[in-house]
PDB file of N, CA and C in Angstrom:
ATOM      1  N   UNK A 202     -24.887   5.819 -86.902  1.00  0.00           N
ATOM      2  CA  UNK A 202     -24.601   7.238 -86.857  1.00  0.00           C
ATOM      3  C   UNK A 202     -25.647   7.944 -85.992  1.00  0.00           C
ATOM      4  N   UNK A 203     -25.293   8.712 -85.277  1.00  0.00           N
ATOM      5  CA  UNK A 203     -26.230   9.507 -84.197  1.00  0.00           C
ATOM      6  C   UNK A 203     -26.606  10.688 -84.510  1.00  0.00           C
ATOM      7  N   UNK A 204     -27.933  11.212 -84.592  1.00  0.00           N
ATOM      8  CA  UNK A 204     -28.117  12.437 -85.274  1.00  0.00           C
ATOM      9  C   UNK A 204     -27.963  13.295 -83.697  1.00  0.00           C
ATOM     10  N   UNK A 205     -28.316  14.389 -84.171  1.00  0.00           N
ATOM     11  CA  UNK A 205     -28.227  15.943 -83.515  1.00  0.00           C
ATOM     12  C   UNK A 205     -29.658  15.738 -83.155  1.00  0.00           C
ATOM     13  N   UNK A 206     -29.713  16.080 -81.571  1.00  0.00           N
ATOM     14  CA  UNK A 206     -31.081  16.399 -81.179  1.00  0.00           C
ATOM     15  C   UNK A 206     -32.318  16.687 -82.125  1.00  0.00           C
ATOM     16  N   UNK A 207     -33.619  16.876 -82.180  1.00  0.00           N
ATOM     17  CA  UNK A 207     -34.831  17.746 -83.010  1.00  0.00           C
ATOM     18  C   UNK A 207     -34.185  17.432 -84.706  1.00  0.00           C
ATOM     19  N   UNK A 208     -33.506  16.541 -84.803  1.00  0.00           N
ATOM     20  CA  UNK A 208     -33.382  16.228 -86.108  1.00  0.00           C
ATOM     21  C   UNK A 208     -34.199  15.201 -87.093  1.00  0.00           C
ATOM     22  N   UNK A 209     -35.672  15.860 -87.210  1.00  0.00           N
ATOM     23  CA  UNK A 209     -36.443  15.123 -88.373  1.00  0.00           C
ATOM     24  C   UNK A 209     -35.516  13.559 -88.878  1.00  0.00           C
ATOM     25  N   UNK A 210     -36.744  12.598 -88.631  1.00  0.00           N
ATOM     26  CA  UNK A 210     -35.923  11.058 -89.395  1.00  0.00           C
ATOM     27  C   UNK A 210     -36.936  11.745 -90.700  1.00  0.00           C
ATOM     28  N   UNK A 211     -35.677  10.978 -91.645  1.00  0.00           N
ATOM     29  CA  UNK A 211     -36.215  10.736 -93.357  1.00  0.00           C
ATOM     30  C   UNK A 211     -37.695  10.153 -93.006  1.00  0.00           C
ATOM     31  N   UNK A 212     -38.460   9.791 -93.968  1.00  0.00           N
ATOM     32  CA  UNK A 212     -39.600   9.516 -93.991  1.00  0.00           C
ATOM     33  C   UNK A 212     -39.303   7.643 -94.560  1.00  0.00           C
ATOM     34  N   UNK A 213     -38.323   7.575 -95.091  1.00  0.00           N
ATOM     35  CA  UNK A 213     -38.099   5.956 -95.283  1.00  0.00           C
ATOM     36  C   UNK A 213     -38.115   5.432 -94.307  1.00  0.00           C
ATOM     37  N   UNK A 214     -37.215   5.930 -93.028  1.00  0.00           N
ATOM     38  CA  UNK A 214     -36.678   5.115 -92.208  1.00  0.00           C
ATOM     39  C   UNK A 214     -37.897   4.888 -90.906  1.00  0.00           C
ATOM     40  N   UNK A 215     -38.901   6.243 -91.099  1.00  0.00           N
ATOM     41  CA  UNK A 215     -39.895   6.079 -90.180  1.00  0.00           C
ATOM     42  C   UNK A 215     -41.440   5.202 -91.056  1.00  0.00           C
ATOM     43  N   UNK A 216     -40.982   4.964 -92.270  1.00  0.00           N
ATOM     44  CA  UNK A 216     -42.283   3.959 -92.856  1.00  0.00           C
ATOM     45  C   UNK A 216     -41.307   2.737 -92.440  1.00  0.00           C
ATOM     46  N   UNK A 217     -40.127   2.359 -93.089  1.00  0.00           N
ATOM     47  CA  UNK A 217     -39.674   1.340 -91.960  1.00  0.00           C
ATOM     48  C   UNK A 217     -39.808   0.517 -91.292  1.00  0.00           C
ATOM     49  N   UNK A 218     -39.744   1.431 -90.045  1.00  0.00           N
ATOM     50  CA  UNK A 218     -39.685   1.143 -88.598  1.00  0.00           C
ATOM     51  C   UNK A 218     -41.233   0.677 -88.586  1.00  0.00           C
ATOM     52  N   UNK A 219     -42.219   1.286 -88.868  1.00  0.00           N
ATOM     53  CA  UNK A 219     -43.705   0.978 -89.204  1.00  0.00           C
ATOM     54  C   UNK A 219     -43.752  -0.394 -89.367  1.00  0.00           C
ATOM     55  N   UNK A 220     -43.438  -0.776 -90.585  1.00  0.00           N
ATOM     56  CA  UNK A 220     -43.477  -2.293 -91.055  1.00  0.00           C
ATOM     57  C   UNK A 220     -42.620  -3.211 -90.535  1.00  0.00           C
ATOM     58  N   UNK A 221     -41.857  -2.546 -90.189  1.00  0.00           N
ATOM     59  CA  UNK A 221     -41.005  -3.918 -89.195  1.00  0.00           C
ATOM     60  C   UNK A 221     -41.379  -4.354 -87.986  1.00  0.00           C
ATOM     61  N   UNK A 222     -42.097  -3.419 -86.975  1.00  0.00           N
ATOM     62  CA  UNK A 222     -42.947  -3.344 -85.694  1.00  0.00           C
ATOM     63  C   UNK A 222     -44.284  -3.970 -86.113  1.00  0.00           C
ATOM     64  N   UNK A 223     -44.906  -3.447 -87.251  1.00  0.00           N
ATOM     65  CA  UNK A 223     -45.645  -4.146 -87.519  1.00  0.00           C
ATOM     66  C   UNK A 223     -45.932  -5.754 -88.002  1.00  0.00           C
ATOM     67  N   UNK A 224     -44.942  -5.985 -88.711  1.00  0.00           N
ATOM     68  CA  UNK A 224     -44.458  -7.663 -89.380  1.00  0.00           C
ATOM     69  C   UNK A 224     -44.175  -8.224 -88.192  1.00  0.00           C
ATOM     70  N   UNK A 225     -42.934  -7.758 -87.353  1.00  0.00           N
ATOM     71  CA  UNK A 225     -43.041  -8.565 -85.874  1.00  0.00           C
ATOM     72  C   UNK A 225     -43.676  -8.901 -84.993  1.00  0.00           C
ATOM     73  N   UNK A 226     -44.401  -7.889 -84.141  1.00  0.00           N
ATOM     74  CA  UNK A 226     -44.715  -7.166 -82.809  1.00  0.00           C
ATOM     75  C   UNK A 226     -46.436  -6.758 -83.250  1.00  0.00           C
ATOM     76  N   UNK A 227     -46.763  -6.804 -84.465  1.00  0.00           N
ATOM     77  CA  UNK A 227     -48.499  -5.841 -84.365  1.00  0.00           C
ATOM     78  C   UNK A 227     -47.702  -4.602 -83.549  1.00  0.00           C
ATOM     79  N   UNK A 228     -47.413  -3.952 -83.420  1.00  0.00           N
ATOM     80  CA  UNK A 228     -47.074  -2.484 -83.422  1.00  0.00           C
ATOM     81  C   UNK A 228     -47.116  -1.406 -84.377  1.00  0.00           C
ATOM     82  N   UNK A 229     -47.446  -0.419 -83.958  1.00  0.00           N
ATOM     83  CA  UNK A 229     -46.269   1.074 -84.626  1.00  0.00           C
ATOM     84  C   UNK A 229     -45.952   1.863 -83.555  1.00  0.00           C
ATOM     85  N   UNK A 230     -44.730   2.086 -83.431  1.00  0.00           N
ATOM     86  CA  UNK A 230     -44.002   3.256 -83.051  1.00  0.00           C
ATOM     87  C   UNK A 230     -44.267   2.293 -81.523  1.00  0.00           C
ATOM     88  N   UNK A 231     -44.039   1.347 -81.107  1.00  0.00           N
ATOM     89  CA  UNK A 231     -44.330   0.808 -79.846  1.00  0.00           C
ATOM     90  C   UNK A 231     -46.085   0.702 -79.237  1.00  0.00           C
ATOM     91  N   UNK A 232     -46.961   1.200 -79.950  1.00  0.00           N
ATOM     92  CA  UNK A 232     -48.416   0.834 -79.560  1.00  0.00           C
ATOM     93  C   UNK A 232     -48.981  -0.553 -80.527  1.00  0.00           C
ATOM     94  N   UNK A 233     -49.524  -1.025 -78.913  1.00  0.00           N
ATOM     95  CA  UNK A 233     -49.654  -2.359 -79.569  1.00  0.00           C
ATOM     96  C   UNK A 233     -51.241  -1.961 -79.772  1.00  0.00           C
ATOM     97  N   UNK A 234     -51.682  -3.386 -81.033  1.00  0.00           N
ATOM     98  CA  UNK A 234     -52.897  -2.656 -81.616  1.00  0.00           C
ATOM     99  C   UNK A 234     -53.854  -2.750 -80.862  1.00  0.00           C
ATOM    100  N   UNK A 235     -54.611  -3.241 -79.760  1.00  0.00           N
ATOM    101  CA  UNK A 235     -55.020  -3.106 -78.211  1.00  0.00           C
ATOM    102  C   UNK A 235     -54.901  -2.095 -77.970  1.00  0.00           C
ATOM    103  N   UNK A 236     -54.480  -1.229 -78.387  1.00  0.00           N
ATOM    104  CA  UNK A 236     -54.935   0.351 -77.593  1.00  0.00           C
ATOM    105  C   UNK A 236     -55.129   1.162 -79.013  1.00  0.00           C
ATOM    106  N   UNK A 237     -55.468   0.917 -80.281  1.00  0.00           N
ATOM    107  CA  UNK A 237     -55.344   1.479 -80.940  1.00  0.00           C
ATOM    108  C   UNK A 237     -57.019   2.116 -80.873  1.00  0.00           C
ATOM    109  N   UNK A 238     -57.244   3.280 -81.446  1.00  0.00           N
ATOM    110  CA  UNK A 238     -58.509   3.878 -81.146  1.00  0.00           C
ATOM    111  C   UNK A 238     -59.869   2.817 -81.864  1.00  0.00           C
ATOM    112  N   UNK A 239     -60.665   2.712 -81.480  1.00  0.00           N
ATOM    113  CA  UNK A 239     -62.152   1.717 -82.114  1.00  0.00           C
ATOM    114  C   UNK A 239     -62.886   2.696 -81.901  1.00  0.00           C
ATOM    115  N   UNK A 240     -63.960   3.336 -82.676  1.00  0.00           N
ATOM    116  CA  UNK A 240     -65.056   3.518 -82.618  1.00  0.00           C
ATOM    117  C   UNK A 240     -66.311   2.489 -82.050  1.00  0.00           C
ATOM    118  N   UNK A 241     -67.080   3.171 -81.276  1.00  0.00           N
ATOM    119  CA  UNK A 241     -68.233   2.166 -81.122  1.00  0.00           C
ATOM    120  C   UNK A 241     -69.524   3.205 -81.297  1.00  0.00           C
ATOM    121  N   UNK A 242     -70.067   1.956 -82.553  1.00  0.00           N
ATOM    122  CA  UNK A 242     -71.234   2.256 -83.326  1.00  0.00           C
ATOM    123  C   UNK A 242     -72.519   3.091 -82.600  1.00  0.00           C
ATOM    124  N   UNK A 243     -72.379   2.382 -81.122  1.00  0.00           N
ATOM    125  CA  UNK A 243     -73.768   3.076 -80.434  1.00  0.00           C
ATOM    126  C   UNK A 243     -73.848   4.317 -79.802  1.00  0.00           C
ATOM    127  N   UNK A 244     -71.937   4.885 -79.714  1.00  0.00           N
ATOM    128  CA  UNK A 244     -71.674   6.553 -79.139  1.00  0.00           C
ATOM    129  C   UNK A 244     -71.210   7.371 -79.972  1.00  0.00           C
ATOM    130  N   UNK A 245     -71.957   8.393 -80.477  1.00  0.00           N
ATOM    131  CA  UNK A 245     -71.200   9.428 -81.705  1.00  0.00           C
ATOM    132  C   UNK A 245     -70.785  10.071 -81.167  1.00  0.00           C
ATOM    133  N   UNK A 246     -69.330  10.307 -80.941  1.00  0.00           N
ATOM    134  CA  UNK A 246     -68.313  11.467 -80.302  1.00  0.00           C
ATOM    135  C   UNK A 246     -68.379  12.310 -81.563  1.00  0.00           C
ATOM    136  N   UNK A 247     -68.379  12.362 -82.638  1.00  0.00           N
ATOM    137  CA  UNK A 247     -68.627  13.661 -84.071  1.00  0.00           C
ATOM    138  C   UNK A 247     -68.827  15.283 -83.039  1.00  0.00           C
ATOM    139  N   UNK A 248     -67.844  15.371 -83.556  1.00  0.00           N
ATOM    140  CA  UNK A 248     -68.403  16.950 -83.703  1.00  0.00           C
ATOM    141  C   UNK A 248     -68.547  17.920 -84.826  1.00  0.00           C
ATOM    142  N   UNK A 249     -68.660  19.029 -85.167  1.00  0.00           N
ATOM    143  CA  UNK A 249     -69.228  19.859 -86.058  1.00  0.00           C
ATOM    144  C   UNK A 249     -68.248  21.113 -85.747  1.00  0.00           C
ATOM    145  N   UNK A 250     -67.069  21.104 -87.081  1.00  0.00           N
ATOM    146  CA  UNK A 250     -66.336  21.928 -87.116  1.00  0.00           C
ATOM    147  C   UNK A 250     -66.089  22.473 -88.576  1.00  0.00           C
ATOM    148  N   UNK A 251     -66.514  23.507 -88.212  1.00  0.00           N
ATOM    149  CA  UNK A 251     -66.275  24.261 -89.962  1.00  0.00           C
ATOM    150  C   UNK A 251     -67.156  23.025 -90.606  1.00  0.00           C
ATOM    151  N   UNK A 252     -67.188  22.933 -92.040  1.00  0.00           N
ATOM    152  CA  UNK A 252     -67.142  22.210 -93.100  1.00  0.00           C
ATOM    153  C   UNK A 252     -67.449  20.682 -92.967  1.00  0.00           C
ATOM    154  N   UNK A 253     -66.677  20.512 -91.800  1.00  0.00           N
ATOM    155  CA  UNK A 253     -66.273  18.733 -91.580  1.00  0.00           C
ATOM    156  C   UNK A 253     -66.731  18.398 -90.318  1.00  0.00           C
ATOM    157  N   UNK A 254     -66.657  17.157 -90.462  1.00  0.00           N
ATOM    158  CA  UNK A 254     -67.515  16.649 -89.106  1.00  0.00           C
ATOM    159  C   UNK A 254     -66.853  15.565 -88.313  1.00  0.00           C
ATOM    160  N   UNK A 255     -65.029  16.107 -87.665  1.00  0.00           N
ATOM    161  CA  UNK A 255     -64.124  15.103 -86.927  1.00  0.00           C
ATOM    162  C   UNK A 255     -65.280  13.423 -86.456  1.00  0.00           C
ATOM    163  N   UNK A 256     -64.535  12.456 -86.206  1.00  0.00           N
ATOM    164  CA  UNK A 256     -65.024  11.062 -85.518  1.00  0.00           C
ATOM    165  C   UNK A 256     -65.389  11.549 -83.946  1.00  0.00           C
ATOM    166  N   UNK A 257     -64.242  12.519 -83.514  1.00  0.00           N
ATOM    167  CA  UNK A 257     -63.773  12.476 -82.029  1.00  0.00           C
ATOM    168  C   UNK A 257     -63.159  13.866 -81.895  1.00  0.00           C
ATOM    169  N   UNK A 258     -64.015  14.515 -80.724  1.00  0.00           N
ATOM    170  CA  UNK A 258     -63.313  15.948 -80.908  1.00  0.00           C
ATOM    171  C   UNK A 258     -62.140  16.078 -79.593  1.00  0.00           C
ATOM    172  N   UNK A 259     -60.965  15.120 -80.330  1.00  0.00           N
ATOM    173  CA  UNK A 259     -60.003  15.699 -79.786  1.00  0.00           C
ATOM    174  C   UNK A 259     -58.661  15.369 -80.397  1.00  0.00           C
ATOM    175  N   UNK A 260     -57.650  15.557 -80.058  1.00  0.00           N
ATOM    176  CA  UNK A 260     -56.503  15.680 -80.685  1.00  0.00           C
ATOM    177  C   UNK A 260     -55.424  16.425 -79.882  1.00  0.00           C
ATOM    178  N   UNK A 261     -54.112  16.329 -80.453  1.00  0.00           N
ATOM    179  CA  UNK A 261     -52.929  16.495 -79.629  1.00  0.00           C
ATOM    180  C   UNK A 261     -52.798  18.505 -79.685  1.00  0.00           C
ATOM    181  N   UNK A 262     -52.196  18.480 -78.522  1.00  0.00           N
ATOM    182  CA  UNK A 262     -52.086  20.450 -78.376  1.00  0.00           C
ATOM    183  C   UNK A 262     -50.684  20.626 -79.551  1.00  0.00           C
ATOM    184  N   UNK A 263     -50.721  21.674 -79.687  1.00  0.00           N
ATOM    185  CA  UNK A 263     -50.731  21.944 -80.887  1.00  0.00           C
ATOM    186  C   UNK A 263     -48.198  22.609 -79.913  1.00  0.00           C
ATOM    187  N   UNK A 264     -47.482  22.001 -80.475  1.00  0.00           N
ATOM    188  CA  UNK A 264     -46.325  22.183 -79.924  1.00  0.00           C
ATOM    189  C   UNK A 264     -45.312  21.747 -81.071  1.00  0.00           C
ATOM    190  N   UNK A 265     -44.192  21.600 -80.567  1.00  0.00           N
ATOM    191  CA  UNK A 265     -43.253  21.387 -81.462  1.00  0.00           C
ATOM    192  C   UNK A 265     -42.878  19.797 -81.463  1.00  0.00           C
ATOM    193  N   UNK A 266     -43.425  19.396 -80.105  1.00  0.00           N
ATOM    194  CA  UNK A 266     -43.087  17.844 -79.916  1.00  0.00           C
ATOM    195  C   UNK A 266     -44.304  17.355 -80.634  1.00  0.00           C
ATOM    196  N   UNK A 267     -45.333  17.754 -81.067  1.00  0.00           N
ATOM    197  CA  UNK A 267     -46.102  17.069 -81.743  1.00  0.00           C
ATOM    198  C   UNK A 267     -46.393  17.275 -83.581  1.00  0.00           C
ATOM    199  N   UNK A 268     -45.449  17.850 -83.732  1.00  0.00           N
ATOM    200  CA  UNK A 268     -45.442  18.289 -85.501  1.00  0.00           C
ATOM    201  C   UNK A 268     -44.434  16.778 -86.228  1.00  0.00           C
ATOM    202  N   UNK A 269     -44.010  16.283 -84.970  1.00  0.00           N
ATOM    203  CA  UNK A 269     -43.102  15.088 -85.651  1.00  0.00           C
ATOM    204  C   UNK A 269     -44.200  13.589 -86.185  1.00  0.00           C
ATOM    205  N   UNK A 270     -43.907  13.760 -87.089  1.00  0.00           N
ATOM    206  CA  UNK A 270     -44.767  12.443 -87.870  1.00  0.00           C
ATOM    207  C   UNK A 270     -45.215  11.530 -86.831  1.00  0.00           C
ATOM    208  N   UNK A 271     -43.987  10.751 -86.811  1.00  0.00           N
ATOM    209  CA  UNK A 271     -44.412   9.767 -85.873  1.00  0.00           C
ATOM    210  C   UNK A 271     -45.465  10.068 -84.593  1.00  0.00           C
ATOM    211  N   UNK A 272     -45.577  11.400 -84.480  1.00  0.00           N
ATOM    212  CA  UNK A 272     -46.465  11.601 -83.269  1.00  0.00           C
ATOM    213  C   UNK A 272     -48.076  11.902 -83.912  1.00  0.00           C
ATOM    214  N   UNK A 273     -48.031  12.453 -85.251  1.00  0.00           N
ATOM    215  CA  UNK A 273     -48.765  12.413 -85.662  1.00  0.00           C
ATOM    216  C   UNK A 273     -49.814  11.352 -85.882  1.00  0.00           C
ATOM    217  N   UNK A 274     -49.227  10.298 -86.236  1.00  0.00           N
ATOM    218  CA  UNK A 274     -49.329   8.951 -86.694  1.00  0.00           C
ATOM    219  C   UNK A 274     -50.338   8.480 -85.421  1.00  0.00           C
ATOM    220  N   UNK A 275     -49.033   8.251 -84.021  1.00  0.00           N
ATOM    221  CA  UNK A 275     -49.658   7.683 -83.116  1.00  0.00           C
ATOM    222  C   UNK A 275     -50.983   8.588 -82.491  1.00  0.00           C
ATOM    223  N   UNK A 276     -51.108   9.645 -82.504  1.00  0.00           N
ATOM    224  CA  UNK A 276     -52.104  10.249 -81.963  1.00  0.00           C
ATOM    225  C   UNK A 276     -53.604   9.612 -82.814  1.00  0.00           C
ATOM    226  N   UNK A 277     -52.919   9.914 -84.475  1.00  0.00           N
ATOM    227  CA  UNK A 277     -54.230   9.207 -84.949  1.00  0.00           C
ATOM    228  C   UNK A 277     -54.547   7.809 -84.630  1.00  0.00           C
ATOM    229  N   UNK A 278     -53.681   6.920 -84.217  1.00  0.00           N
ATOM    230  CA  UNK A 278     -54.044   5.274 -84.043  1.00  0.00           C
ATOM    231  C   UNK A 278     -54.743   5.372 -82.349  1.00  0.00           C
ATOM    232  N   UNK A 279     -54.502   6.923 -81.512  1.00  0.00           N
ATOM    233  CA  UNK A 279     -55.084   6.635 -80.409  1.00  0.00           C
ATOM    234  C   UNK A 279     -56.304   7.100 -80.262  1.00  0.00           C
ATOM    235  N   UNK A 280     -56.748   7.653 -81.077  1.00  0.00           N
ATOM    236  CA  UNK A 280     -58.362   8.058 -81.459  1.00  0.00           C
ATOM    237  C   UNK A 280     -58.265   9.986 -81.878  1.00  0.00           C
ATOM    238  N   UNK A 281     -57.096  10.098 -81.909  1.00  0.00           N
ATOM    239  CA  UNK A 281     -57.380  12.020 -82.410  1.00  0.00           C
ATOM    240  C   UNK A 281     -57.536  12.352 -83.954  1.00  0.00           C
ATOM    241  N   UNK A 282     -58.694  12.850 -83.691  1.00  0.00           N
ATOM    242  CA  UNK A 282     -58.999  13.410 -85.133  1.00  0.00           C
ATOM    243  C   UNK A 282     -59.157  14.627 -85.494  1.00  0.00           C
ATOM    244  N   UNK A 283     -58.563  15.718 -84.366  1.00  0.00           N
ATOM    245  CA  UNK A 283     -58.517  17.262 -84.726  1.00  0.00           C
ATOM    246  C   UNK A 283     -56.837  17.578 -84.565  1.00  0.00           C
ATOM    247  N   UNK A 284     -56.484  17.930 -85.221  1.00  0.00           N
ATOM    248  CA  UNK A 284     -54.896  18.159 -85.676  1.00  0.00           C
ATOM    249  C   UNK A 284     -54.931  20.015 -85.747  1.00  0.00           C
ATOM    250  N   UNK A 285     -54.478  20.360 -85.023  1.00  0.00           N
ATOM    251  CA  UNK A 285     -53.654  21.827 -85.326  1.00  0.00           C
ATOM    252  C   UNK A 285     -51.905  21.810 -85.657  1.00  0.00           C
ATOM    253  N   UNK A 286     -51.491  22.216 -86.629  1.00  0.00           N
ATOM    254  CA  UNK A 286     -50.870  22.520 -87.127  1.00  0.00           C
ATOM    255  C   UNK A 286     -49.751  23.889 -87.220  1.00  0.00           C
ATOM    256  N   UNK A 287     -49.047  23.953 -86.342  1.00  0.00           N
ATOM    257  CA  UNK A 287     -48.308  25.189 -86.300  1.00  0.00           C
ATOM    258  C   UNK A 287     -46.784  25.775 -87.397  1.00  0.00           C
ATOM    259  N   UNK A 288     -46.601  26.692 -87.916  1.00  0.00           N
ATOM    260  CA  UNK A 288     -45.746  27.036 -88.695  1.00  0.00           C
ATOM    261  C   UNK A 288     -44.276  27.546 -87.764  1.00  0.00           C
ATOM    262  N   UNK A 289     -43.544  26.875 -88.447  1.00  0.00           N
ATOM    263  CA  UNK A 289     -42.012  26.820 -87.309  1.00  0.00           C
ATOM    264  C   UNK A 289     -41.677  28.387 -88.099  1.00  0.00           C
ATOM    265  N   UNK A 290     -41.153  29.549 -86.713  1.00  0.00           N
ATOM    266  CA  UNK A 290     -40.822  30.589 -86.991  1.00  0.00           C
ATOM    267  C   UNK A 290     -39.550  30.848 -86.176  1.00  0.00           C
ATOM    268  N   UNK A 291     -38.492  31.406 -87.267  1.00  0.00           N
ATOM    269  CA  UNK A 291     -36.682  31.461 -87.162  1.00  0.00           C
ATOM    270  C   UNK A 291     -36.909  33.214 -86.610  1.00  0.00           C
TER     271      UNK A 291
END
């Protein structure tokens, strides 16, 4: 069945897809784990925001193509650790 454009997947079908890419392929969402973000011990990218103290001060711009999980997901496996968050307005 084919959804309608900007139509949110259930959250089953995108944990899923997770474990099946993963059980096969070492993937999620098509990134193989070779590019997945590593810290290295001897460079502190940290920054100092509010309260908390991100790994890495950066993260995805803040849009409608990036509020979708799955993008969420992959941004964090590519090293982003500052997330803005926008409220969808009708």
């Amino acid at each position: 069945m084919r959804r309608p454009p900007f139509t949110p997947l259930p959250l089953r079908v995108l944990l899923g897809r997770i474990a099946r890419e993963w059980e096969t392929r070492h993937r999620i969402f098509d990134l193989p784990t070779g590019r997945f973000y590593q810290s290295d011990p001897a460079h502190d990218l940290s920054v100092e925001m509010g309260t908390r103290r991100p790994a890495t001060p950066v993260g995805p711009a803040a849009g409608p193509h990036t509020q979708l999980a799955q993008n969420f997901v992959l941004a964090w496996l590519a090293g982003a650790r500052v997330f803005e968050c926008k409220t969808v307005q009708v």
